[in-house]
PDB file of C-alpha atoms in Angstrom:
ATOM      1  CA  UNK A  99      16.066  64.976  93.907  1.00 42.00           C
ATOM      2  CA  UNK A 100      18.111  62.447  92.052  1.00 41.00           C
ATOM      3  CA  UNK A 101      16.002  58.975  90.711  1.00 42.00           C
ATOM      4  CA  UNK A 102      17.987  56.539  90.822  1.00 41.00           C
ATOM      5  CA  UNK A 103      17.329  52.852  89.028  1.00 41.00           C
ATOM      6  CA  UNK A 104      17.352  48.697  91.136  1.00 38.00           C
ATOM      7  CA  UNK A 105      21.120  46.951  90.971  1.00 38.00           C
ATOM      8  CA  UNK A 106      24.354  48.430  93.087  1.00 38.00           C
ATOM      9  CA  UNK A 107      24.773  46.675  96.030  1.00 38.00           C
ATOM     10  CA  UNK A 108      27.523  48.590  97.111  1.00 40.00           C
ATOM     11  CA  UNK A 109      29.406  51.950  96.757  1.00 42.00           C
ATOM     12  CA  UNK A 110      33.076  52.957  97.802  1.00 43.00           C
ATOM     13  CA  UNK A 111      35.127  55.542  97.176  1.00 44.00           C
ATOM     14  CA  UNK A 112      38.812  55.536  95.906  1.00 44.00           C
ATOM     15  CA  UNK A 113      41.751  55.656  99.166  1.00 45.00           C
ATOM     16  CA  UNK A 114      42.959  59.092  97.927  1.00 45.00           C
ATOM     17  CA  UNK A 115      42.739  61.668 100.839  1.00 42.00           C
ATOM     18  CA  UNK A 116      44.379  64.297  99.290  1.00 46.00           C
ATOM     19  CA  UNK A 117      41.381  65.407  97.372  1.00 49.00           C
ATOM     20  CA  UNK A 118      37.865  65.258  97.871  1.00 50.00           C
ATOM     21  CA  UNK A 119      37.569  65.190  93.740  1.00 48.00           C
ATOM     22  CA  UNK A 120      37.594  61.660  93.894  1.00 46.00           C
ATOM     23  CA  UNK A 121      36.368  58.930  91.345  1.00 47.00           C
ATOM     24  CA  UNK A 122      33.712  56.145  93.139  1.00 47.00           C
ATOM     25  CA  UNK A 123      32.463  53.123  91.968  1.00 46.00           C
ATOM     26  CA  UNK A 124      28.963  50.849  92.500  1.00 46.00           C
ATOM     27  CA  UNK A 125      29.573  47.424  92.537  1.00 47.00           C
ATOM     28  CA  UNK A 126      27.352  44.360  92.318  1.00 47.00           C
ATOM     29  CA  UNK A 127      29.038  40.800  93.256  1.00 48.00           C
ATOM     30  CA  UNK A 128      32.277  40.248  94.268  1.00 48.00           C
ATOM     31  CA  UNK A 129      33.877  38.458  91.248  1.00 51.00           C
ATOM     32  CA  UNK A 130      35.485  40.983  89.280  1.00 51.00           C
ATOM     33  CA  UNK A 131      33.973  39.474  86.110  1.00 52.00           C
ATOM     34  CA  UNK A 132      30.681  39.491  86.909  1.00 52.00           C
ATOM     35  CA  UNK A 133      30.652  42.898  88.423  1.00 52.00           C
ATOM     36  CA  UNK A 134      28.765  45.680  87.374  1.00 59.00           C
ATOM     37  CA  UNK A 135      30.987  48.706  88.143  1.00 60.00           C
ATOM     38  CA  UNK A 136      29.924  52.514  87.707  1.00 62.00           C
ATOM     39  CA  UNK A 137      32.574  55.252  87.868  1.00 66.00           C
ATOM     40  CA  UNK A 138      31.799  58.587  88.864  1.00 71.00           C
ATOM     41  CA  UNK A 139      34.290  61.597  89.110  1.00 73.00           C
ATOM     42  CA  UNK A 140      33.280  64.282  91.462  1.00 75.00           C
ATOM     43  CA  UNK A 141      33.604  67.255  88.943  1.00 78.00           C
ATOM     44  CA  UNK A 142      30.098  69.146  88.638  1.00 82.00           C
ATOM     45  CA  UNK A 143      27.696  70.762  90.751  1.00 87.00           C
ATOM     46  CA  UNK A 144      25.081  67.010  89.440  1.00 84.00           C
ATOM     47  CA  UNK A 145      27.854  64.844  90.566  1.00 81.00           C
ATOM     48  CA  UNK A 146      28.833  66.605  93.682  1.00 82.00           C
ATOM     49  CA  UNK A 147      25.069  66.458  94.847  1.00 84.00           C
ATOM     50  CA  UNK A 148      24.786  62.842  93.910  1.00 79.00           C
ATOM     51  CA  UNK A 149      27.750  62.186  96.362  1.00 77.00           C
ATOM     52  CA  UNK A 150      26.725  64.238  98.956  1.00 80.00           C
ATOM     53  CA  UNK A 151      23.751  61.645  99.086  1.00 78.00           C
ATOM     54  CA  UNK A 152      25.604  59.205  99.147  1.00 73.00           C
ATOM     55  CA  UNK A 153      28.072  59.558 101.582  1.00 74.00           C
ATOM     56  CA  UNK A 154      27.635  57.894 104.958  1.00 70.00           C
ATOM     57  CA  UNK A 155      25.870  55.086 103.347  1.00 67.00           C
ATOM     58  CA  UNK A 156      27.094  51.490 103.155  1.00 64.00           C
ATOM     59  CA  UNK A 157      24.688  49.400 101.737  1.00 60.00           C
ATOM     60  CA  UNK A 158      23.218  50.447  98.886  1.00 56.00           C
ATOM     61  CA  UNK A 159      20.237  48.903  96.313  1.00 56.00           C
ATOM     62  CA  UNK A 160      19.918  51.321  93.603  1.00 57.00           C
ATOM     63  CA  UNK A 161      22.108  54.026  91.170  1.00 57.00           C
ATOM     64  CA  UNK A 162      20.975  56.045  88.449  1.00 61.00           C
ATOM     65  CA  UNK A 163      22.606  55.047  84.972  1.00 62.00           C
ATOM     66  CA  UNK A 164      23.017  57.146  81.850  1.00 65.00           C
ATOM     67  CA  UNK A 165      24.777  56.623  78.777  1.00 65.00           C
ATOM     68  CA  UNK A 166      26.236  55.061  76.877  1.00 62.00           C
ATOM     69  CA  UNK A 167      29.027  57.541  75.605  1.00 67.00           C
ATOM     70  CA  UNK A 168      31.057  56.463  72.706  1.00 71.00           C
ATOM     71  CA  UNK A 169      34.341  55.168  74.097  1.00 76.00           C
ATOM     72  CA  UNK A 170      37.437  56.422  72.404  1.00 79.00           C
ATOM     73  CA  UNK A 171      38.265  52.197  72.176  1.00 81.00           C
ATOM     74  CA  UNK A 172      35.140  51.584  70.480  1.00 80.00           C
ATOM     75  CA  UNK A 173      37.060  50.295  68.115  1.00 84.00           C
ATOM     76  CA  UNK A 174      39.810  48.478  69.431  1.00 85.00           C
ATOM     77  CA  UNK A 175      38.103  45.082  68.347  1.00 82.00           C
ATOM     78  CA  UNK A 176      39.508  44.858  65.038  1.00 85.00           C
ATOM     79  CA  UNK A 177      42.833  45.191  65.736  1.00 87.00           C
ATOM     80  CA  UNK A 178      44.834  42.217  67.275  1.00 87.00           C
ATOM     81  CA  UNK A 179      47.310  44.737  68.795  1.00 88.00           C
ATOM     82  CA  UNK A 180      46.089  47.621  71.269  1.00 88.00           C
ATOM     83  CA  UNK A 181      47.714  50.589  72.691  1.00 91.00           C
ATOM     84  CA  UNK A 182      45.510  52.067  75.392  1.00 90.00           C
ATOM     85  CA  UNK A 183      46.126  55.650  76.781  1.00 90.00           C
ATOM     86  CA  UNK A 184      43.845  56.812  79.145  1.00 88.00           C
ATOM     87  CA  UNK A 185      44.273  59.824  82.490  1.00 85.00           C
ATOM     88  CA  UNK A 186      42.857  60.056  85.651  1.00 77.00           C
ATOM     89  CA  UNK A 187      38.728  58.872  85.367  1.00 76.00           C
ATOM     90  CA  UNK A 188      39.486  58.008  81.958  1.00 81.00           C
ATOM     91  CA  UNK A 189      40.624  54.456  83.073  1.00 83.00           C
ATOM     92  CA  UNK A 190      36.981  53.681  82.572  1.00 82.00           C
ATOM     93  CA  UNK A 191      36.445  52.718  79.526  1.00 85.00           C
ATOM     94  CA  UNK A 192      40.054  51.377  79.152  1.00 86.00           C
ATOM     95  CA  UNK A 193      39.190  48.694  82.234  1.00 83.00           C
ATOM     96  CA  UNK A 194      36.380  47.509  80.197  1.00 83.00           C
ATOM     97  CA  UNK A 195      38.270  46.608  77.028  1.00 84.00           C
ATOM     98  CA  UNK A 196      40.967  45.614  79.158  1.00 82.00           C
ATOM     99  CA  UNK A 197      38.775  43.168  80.528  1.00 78.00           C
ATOM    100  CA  UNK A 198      37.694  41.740  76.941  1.00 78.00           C
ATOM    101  CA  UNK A 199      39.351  39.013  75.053  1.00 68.00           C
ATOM    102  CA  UNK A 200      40.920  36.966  77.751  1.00 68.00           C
ATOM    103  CA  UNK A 201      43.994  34.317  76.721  1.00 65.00           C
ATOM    104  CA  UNK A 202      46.212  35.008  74.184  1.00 66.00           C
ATOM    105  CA  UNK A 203      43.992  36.250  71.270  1.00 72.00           C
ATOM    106  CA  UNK A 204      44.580  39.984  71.332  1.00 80.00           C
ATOM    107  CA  UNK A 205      48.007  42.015  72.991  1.00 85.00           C
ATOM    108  CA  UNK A 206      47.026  44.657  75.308  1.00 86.00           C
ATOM    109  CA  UNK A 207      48.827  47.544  76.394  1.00 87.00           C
ATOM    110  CA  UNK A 208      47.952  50.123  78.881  1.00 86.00           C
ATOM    111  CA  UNK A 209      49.297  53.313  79.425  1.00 88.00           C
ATOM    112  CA  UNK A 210      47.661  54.837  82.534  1.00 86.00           C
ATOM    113  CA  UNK A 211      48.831  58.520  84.136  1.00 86.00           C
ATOM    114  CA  UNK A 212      47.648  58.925  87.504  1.00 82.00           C
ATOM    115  CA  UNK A 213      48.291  62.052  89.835  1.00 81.00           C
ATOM    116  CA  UNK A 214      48.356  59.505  93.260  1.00 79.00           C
ATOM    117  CA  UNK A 215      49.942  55.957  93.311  1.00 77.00           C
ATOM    118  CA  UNK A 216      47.543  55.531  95.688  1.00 78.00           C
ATOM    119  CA  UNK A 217      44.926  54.793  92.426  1.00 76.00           C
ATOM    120  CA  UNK A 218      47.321  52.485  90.914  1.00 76.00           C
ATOM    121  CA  UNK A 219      46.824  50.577  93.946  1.00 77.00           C
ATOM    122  CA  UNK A 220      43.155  50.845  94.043  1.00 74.00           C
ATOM    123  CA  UNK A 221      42.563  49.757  90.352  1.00 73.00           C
ATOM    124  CA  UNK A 222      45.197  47.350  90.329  1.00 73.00           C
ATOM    125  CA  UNK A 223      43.217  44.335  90.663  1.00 75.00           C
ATOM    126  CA  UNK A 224      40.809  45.120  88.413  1.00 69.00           C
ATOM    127  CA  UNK A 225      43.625  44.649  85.780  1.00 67.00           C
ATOM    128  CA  UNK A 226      44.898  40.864  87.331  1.00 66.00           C
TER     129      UNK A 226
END
């Protein structure tokens, strides 16, 4: 059995049919912002059970949370300029420094390779 900890309010899953290795995400809120956002890639036997779980449900009050991992940006704050590469799941930790450091303070640029268009579309607002 999987424990899981109090906060997602919500979990989807991304719009690509053509696999069923795809990425999810809990959500809490609705403003982008303020949202806290897991992503989980379908890749192990641990993460295949904890979807199989999951799937079917709509509402949901609770996710189990481990980490953190060292991001390969870790270090992207001391640099006004930023190059971001990131692949498939990867996009993670790229939307979070993406999301740092709002105006005109630091340039941002990220290089994303996807194997569906279908994520670009997904993830897309997350970037706006």
């Amino acid at each position: 059995e999987i424990k899981l900890e109090e906060f997602c309010e919500e979990v989807l899953s991304t719009p690509d049919d053509r696999s069923n290795d795809v990425a999810m995400f809990a959500r809490q809120g609705l403003n982008k912002h303020e949202t806290t956002q897991v992503f989980i890639m379908r890749a192990g036997d641990w993460t295949k059970g904890l979807t199989k779980q999951l799937e079917g449900r709509r509402n949901m009050r609770s996710c189990w949370v481990t980490g953190p991992y060292t991001s390969p940006y870790h270090v992207t704050y001391k640099f006004s300029h930023s190059v971001l590469v990131a692949s498939g799941i990867g996009i993670t930790p790229a939307l979070g420094v993406m999301g740092q450091y709002h105006g005109n303070s630091k340039t941002k640029i990220l290089v994303w390779s996807v194997r569906s268009k279908t994520m670009l579309k997904f993830f897309a607002p997350l970037l706006q």
